[in-house]
Amino acid sequence: MEGLHKFLDFAFANKCVEGKIICPCPKCKFNKWQTREVVLEHLIIKPFPKGYTFWLLHGETSCEQTTIETPLMSQQNEDKSPTNDPICDMVNDAFGNFVYNNDVEDYENLIPESSQIMPDDIVEYFELMKDGQQSLYDGCDKYSKLSFLIKLYHIKCLCKISDKAMSMILELLADVFVHAKIPHTFYEAKKIINKLGLNYSKIDVCPYDCMLYFGEDKDRETCKKCNTSRWKPKSKKKKTNDGMLRHPRDSEAWKNFDLKHPQFALDPRNVRLGLATDGFNPFAHMNVSHSIWKVVLINSNIHTWMCMKDKELKELWYNGLRTFDSYNNEVFNMHAALLWTISDFPGLGTLSGWNVHTGLACPRCNFDFTSNHLRNSKKFCFMGHRRFLNQRHKFRLVRSRFKGNVENRNPPLAITGMDVLQQVENLNVVFGKQPEEEVRGKRKQGERHTKVTTMQWRKKSIFFELPYWVNNLLHHNLDVMHIEKNVCDNVIFTLLNDSTKSKDNLSARKDLQEWGIRPDLWPEQNGKYLPAIYTLTKENKDIFLRTLKNITVPDGYSSNISRCIDLNQRKLGGLKSHDSHVLMEQLLPLAIRKALPKQVCSVLIDLCSFFRQLCNKVLQVDELDQLQSRVVITLCHMEMLFPPSFFTVMVHLIVHLVEDAKLGGLVQYRWMYPIVRYLGKLKSYVRNRAQPEGSIAEGYMAEEALTFCSRYLDGIETIFNRLGRVNDEPDIVSHSQSTLFPPIDDLKFLAMGPIDCAKRYSAYNVNGFKFRTLERDQGLKTQNSGIFGTFGTRSYASSSDNQMQFGGVPYYGKLLDIIEINYQGRFSVTLFKCMWANTTTSRGIVKDDLGFTLVSFAHLIHTGDDEDDEPYIQVSEAQTVYYVEDELDKNWSIPVHVKPRDLYDMGGEDGDTFHECLPFEQQNLEILFPDGEGNIPLTRSNFNCYFIY
């Protein structure tokens, strides 16, 4: 008993965490943390493990020291500094900083004796430490066996080398360097790397999606619902392919979660997760019928620039996971909680159980929505946005411009988790596709392979098994990326009157006639009908498409949208989601300003301005209510103009996006862009087309292993030290002194002036922007020569005014030259030489009736030799703009402001203002749409023909 108490004294003095140590008894097997009383009881009942003479897990740091240390020895051990070997540091970090020791013989002697009584991960720890300190060959001091394999792994991941190629390379190296400790196959090398704990588990699933062989069912041989065998039969038959919102922590959902669960919120290291999912085809050829659904857990604690099952999420909530905090050098119990899910709209239906394919598709309105089925268009339309207006708004009483009725309804009430739980309480759903329901061969005309359910709730979401899920304010996010993409398609293809994708066609006109509204748009008996006010003429299409075709944007701003435009056919197609994002928030208003009547332009500009404000990287909470009111009015004006078939569920979901932003915060943390980009990365892992899932899993693990190991690699390019797209990091030596206020010792060099020789550049990176001279921009698909700045300028009210005014004036220019002047080799200054539009008079800058600023470089300023005619500015004063040329008057261009690509405003006193964040000027729709019951003219008077369908 005396020896047992000495062991406990030593262990609690050296390796105690929150009053507990690892219990070494045969029952706990070094896997559980217990208090002193429990450990003592266990070791009295069960014998102390034989062979455990080196108390590694209880504070001892060397085999040669005695198991009982004096206070002086303990103090000396505490004073020992960690090893400087990065490979040892990596292994220690991977295993939770068990020990710092560089003696190879210790590890070799410990492994055989300790492996019988220690967990497998401790044995692997010693094996890795041995490989990390063992020279690759005799006399090699630069590389150990482990460091060599890690760097080889790094090359494999960056260059996307196949496993077979790696095996051939290793086989060749082992054959050439016989005495080197090199594995002969990549499989052997991968087993060594996997000891770092970077691995994955495989979970079998029933072929008919009935169940997972997981948890209690992991040892089952057959499905408990359809009795189908777990294993693939030995058959050759083919298998059927079946205040300011800057961060989520500022959102109401985050704060409410902290309020409901204060113990969880107490430790900021606890993780809040977002779950994102989407299906994708892993092959390049879309004609191959194969779909993979990946599940990604996103850490919402981190900033934007930086697959678990329900059972595991519960375990992270209740029990947590012991985690090593490298900053505080301590082990703590990390808990995690799921805040919300992120998916496209069909994925939202899959995760929530809500049927998104019916007339009640909107999950926010729930059952409080009256759908309208369009008999001729054969689909549902989602109108009725007047109910979201305040009760005294005049639009509620207007009949003729809407569906012909008065709107008295209130907005639908917000649905809470408890409401959903009550609605699905008695729902009984059997999951999976039963074998007898399979359909083989071709289906007959009008026949469906699968049964279409009319139930609105198709299942109870499994997330309700999480104890906190019912109290979350926001369960499933509406994806702004896909909503913006669908709305953009509806708008553009309707404006262009696309024969297949336009929402204005003969069926849409017949629906108007059936509803008895807008008689001037009704079709004639022969099927002819007049074009609507929003339909572009051939001339207008040319203006619209040429404007988009000729736009050149800065490098990295967007893809080349001109590739999507066919001027001969007057068509636009092949837009990606980000193309639609750029169009809606920047380019569409510029393209339609001279192509459509003012009523249509104003409504669409307000719609684009809404998305532009919503997608801002900083949102002001007190402005969100105003933004919501404005978008409801915009949707009501759209209902006056566009046919009912235009209003798909994606257009309707716009009205709920502001409320989601209030609850969840910025859309950048809740949309699908990073997930969709990640899909491309997963597709690149597919090397074996017969086993795409396995290829993705192996490729993912290789990438994860590299990400972890690369933190300990010096002198090579990794994702942590890779230069950004715009590398404007200053050189520490050359920029250690200020050019504006140099030290006193350098004032004499400043007084001497610059040397006669200067350097000239054609491109320069600064302030997060990439600049190029106008000459170098010629012939390129991008535009990086636009300059904007606000400078102090003297001005007078008139030629007879003697009172000079001095203030900031916005200047727009184009970069002509980049010159670096050197002051006697001590410091240098870089200057931009620009040609400046005359923004002091209306000859050089005007504002049109839609609120757009236009500048003309036909009238320049600062071209003379006077003191005020200074064409140079310091590079630190420059911001980037690009110019969109007016197709009807080539002398004028619209400047579009650009924000640095990787700039995030996380608070502070940074006074920089970037105009890209500002919305378009608010349009005065009240004047354009007069009051009263009279019909608005909705046809184009300048058309000389009818459309025939």
mmCIF file with all atom_site columns, N, CA and C in Angstrom, residues 553-584:
data_model
loop_
_atom_site.group_PDB
_atom_site.id
_atom_site.type_symbol
_atom_site.label_atom_id
_atom_site.label_alt_id
_atom_site.label_comp_id
_atom_site.label_asym_id
_atom_site.label_entity_id
_atom_site.label_seq_id
_atom_site.pdbx_PDB_ins_code
_atom_site.Cartn_x
_atom_site.Cartn_y
_atom_site.Cartn_z
_atom_site.occupancy
_atom_site.B_iso_or_equiv
_atom_site.pdbx_formal_charge
_atom_site.auth_seq_id
_atom_site.auth_comp_id
_atom_site.auth_asym_id
_atom_site.auth_atom_id
_atom_site.pdbx_PDB_model_num
ATOM 1  N N  . VAL A 1 553 ? -12.730 43.288 -66.374 1.00 0.00 ? 553 VAL A N  1
ATOM 2  C CA . VAL A 1 553 ? -12.700 43.493 -64.925 1.00 0.00 ? 553 VAL A CA 1
ATOM 3  C C  . VAL A 1 553 ? -11.287 43.227 -64.409 1.00 0.00 ? 553 VAL A C  1
ATOM 4  N N  . PRO A 1 554 ? -10.968 43.643 -63.172 1.00 0.00 ? 554 PRO A N  1
ATOM 5  C CA . PRO A 1 554 ? -9.628  43.385 -62.622 1.00 0.00 ? 554 PRO A CA 1
ATOM 6  C C  . PRO A 1 554 ? -9.326  41.905 -62.479 1.00 0.00 ? 554 PRO A C  1
ATOM 7  N N  . ASP A 1 555 ? -8.067  41.601 -62.413 1.00 0.00 ? 555 ASP A N  1
ATOM 8  C CA . ASP A 1 555 ? -7.607  40.220 -62.264 1.00 0.00 ? 555 ASP A CA 1
ATOM 9  C C  . ASP A 1 555 ? -8.163  39.616 -60.981 1.00 0.00 ? 555 ASP A C  1
ATOM 10 N N  . GLY A 1 556 ? -8.763  38.409 -61.100 1.00 0.00 ? 556 GLY A N  1
ATOM 11 C CA . GLY A 1 556 ? -9.313  37.720 -59.940 1.00 0.00 ? 556 GLY A CA 1
ATOM 12 C C  . GLY A 1 556 ? -10.688 38.182 -59.532 1.00 0.00 ? 556 GLY A C  1
ATOM 13 N N  . TYR A 1 557 ? -11.297 39.108 -60.276 1.00 0.00 ? 557 TYR A N  1
ATOM 14 C CA . TYR A 1 557 ? -12.600 39.656 -59.904 1.00 0.00 ? 557 TYR A CA 1
ATOM 15 C C  . TYR A 1 557 ? -13.721 38.672 -60.228 1.00 0.00 ? 557 TYR A C  1
ATOM 16 N N  . SER A 1 558 ? -13.675 38.096 -61.415 1.00 0.00 ? 558 SER A N  1
ATOM 17 C CA . SER A 1 558 ? -14.665 37.110 -61.845 1.00 0.00 ? 558 SER A CA 1
ATOM 18 C C  . SER A 1 558 ? -14.102 36.366 -63.036 1.00 0.00 ? 558 SER A C  1
ATOM 19 N N  . SER A 1 559 ? -14.870 35.386 -63.533 1.00 0.00 ? 559 SER A N  1
ATOM 20 C CA . SER A 1 559 ? -14.465 34.715 -64.761 1.00 0.00 ? 559 SER A CA 1
ATOM 21 C C  . SER A 1 559 ? -14.749 35.623 -65.954 1.00 0.00 ? 559 SER A C  1
ATOM 22 N N  . ASN A 1 560 ? -14.354 35.192 -67.123 1.00 0.00 ? 560 ASN A N  1
ATOM 23 C CA . ASN A 1 560 ? -14.552 35.974 -68.340 1.00 0.00 ? 560 ASN A CA 1
ATOM 24 C C  . ASN A 1 560 ? -15.987 35.772 -68.834 1.00 0.00 ? 560 ASN A C  1
ATOM 25 N N  . ILE A 1 561 ? -16.885 36.689 -68.463 1.00 0.00 ? 561 ILE A N  1
ATOM 26 C CA . ILE A 1 561 ? -18.301 36.537 -68.796 1.00 0.00 ? 561 ILE A CA 1
ATOM 27 C C  . ILE A 1 561 ? -18.537 36.672 -70.296 1.00 0.00 ? 561 ILE A C  1
ATOM 28 N N  . SER A 1 562 ? -17.634 37.321 -71.005 1.00 0.00 ? 562 SER A N  1
ATOM 29 C CA . SER A 1 562 ? -17.827 37.492 -72.452 1.00 0.00 ? 562 SER A CA 1
ATOM 30 C C  . SER A 1 562 ? -17.877 36.161 -73.188 1.00 0.00 ? 562 SER A C  1
ATOM 31 N N  . ARG A 1 563 ? -17.277 35.112 -72.597 1.00 0.00 ? 563 ARG A N  1
ATOM 32 C CA . ARG A 1 563 ? -17.308 33.803 -73.253 1.00 0.00 ? 563 ARG A CA 1
ATOM 33 C C  . ARG A 1 563 ? -18.719 33.230 -73.305 1.00 0.00 ? 563 ARG A C  1
ATOM 34 N N  . CYS A 1 564 ? -19.623 33.745 -72.467 1.00 0.00 ? 564 CYS A N  1
ATOM 35 C CA . CYS A 1 564 ? -20.992 33.240 -72.403 1.00 0.00 ? 564 CYS A CA 1
ATOM 36 C C  . CYS A 1 564 ? -21.933 33.949 -73.381 1.00 0.00 ? 564 CYS A C  1
ATOM 37 N N  . ILE A 1 565 ? -21.426 34.917 -74.116 1.00 0.00 ? 565 ILE A N  1
ATOM 38 C CA . ILE A 1 565 ? -22.291 35.781 -74.923 1.00 0.00 ? 565 ILE A CA 1
ATOM 39 C C  . ILE A 1 565 ? -22.081 35.494 -76.405 1.00 0.00 ? 565 ILE A C  1
ATOM 40 N N  . ASP A 1 566 ? -23.175 35.283 -77.103 1.00 0.00 ? 566 ASP A N  1
ATOM 41 C CA . ASP A 1 566 ? -23.169 35.082 -78.554 1.00 0.00 ? 566 ASP A CA 1
ATOM 42 C C  . ASP A 1 566 ? -23.892 36.266 -79.179 1.00 0.00 ? 566 ASP A C  1
ATOM 43 N N  . LEU A 1 567 ? -23.127 37.204 -79.753 1.00 0.00 ? 567 LEU A N  1
ATOM 44 C CA . LEU A 1 567 ? -23.729 38.410 -80.325 1.00 0.00 ? 567 LEU A CA 1
ATOM 45 C C  . LEU A 1 567 ? -24.506 38.107 -81.590 1.00 0.00 ? 567 LEU A C  1
ATOM 46 N N  . ASN A 1 568 ? -24.091 37.115 -82.354 1.00 0.00 ? 568 ASN A N  1
ATOM 47 C CA . ASN A 1 568 ? -24.791 36.804 -83.592 1.00 0.00 ? 568 ASN A CA 1
ATOM 48 C C  . ASN A 1 568 ? -26.178 36.238 -83.329 1.00 0.00 ? 568 ASN A C  1
ATOM 49 N N  . GLN A 1 569 ? -26.265 35.326 -82.366 1.00 0.00 ? 569 GLN A N  1
ATOM 50 C CA . GLN A 1 569 ? -27.552 34.729 -82.015 1.00 0.00 ? 569 GLN A CA 1
ATOM 51 C C  . GLN A 1 569 ? -28.318 35.552 -80.980 1.00 0.00 ? 569 GLN A C  1
ATOM 52 N N  . ARG A 1 570 ? -27.661 36.591 -80.454 1.00 0.00 ? 570 ARG A N  1
ATOM 53 C CA . ARG A 1 570 ? -28.234 37.424 -79.387 1.00 0.00 ? 570 ARG A CA 1
ATOM 54 C C  . ARG A 1 570 ? -28.688 36.553 -78.216 1.00 0.00 ? 570 ARG A C  1
ATOM 55 N N  . LYS A 1 571 ? -27.751 35.720 -77.755 1.00 0.00 ? 571 LYS A N  1
ATOM 56 C CA . LYS A 1 571 ? -28.050 34.809 -76.654 1.00 0.00 ? 571 LYS A CA 1
ATOM 57 C C  . LYS A 1 571 ? -26.957 34.888 -75.598 1.00 0.00 ? 571 LYS A C  1
ATOM 58 N N  . LEU A 1 572 ? -27.320 34.453 -74.405 1.00 0.00 ? 572 LEU A N  1
ATOM 59 C CA . LEU A 1 572 ? -26.395 34.392 -73.275 1.00 0.00 ? 572 LEU A CA 1
ATOM 60 C C  . LEU A 1 572 ? -26.618 33.068 -72.572 1.00 0.00 ? 572 LEU A C  1
ATOM 61 N N  . GLY A 1 573 ? -25.567 32.307 -72.334 1.00 0.00 ? 573 GLY A N  1
ATOM 62 C CA . GLY A 1 573 ? -25.728 31.009 -71.686 1.00 0.00 ? 573 GLY A CA 1
ATOM 63 C C  . GLY A 1 573 ? -24.429 30.528 -71.065 1.00 0.00 ? 573 GLY A C  1
ATOM 64 N N  . GLY A 1 574 ? -24.532 29.472 -70.278 1.00 0.00 ? 574 GLY A N  1
ATOM 65 C CA . GLY A 1 574 ? -23.359 28.896 -69.645 1.00 0.00 ? 574 GLY A CA 1
ATOM 66 C C  . GLY A 1 574 ? -22.862 29.653 -68.437 1.00 0.00 ? 574 GLY A C  1
ATOM 67 N N  . LEU A 1 575 ? -23.751 30.409 -67.787 1.00 0.00 ? 575 LEU A N  1
ATOM 68 C CA . LEU A 1 575 ? -23.335 31.177 -66.613 1.00 0.00 ? 575 LEU A CA 1
ATOM 69 C C  . LEU A 1 575 ? -23.149 30.262 -65.407 1.00 0.00 ? 575 LEU A C  1
ATOM 70 N N  . LYS A 1 576 ? -22.053 30.423 -64.705 1.00 0.00 ? 576 LYS A N  1
ATOM 71 C CA . LYS A 1 576 ? -21.842 29.728 -63.444 1.00 0.00 ? 576 LYS A CA 1
ATOM 72 C C  . LYS A 1 576 ? -22.452 30.550 -62.307 1.00 0.00 ? 576 LYS A C  1
ATOM 73 N N  . SER A 1 577 ? -22.473 29.956 -61.130 1.00 0.00 ? 577 SER A N  1
ATOM 74 C CA . SER A 1 577 ? -23.103 30.625 -59.985 1.00 0.00 ? 577 SER A CA 1
ATOM 75 C C  . SER A 1 577 ? -22.418 31.946 -59.667 1.00 0.00 ? 577 SER A C  1
ATOM 76 N N  . HIS A 1 578 ? -21.082 31.967 -59.716 1.00 0.00 ? 578 HIS A N  1
ATOM 77 C CA . HIS A 1 578 ? -20.382 33.206 -59.395 1.00 0.00 ? 578 HIS A CA 1
ATOM 78 C C  . HIS A 1 578 ? -20.560 34.246 -60.493 1.00 0.00 ? 578 HIS A C  1
ATOM 79 N N  . ASP A 1 579 ? -20.722 33.812 -61.752 1.00 0.00 ? 579 ASP A N  1
ATOM 80 C CA . ASP A 1 579 ? -21.040 34.760 -62.824 1.00 0.00 ? 579 ASP A CA 1
ATOM 81 C C  . ASP A 1 579 ? -22.358 35.465 -62.531 1.00 0.00 ? 579 ASP A C  1
ATOM 82 N N  . SER A 1 580 ? -23.352 34.693 -62.097 1.00 0.00 ? 580 SER A N  1
ATOM 83 C CA . SER A 1 580 ? -24.647 35.285 -61.748 1.00 0.00 ? 580 SER A CA 1
ATOM 84 C C  . SER A 1 580 ? -24.508 36.228 -60.560 1.00 0.00 ? 580 SER A C  1
ATOM 85 N N  . HIS A 1 581 ? -23.656 35.870 -59.616 1.00 0.00 ? 581 HIS A N  1
ATOM 86 C CA . HIS A 1 581 ? -23.407 36.719 -58.454 1.00 0.00 ? 581 HIS A CA 1
ATOM 87 C C  . HIS A 1 581 ? -22.848 38.079 -58.877 1.00 0.00 ? 581 HIS A C  1
ATOM 88 N N  . VAL A 1 582 ? -21.864 38.070 -59.762 1.00 0.00 ? 582 VAL A N  1
ATOM 89 C CA . VAL A 1 582 ? -21.264 39.323 -60.242 1.00 0.00 ? 582 VAL A CA 1
ATOM 90 C C  . VAL A 1 582 ? -22.262 40.110 -61.078 1.00 0.00 ? 582 VAL A C  1
ATOM 91 N N  . LEU A 1 583 ? -23.035 39.424 -61.902 1.00 0.00 ? 583 LEU A N  1
ATOM 92 C CA . LEU A 1 583 ? -24.034 40.115 -62.719 1.00 0.00 ? 583 LEU A CA 1
ATOM 93 C C  . LEU A 1 583 ? -25.074 40.817 -61.856 1.00 0.00 ? 583 LEU A C  1
ATOM 94 N N  . MET A 1 584 ? -25.619 40.097 -60.880 1.00 0.00 ? 584 MET A N  1
ATOM 95 C CA . MET A 1 584 ? -26.697 40.666 -60.062 1.00 0.00 ? 584 MET A CA 1
ATOM 96 C C  . MET A 1 584 ? -26.207 41.832 -59.217 1.00 0.00 ? 584 MET A C  1
#
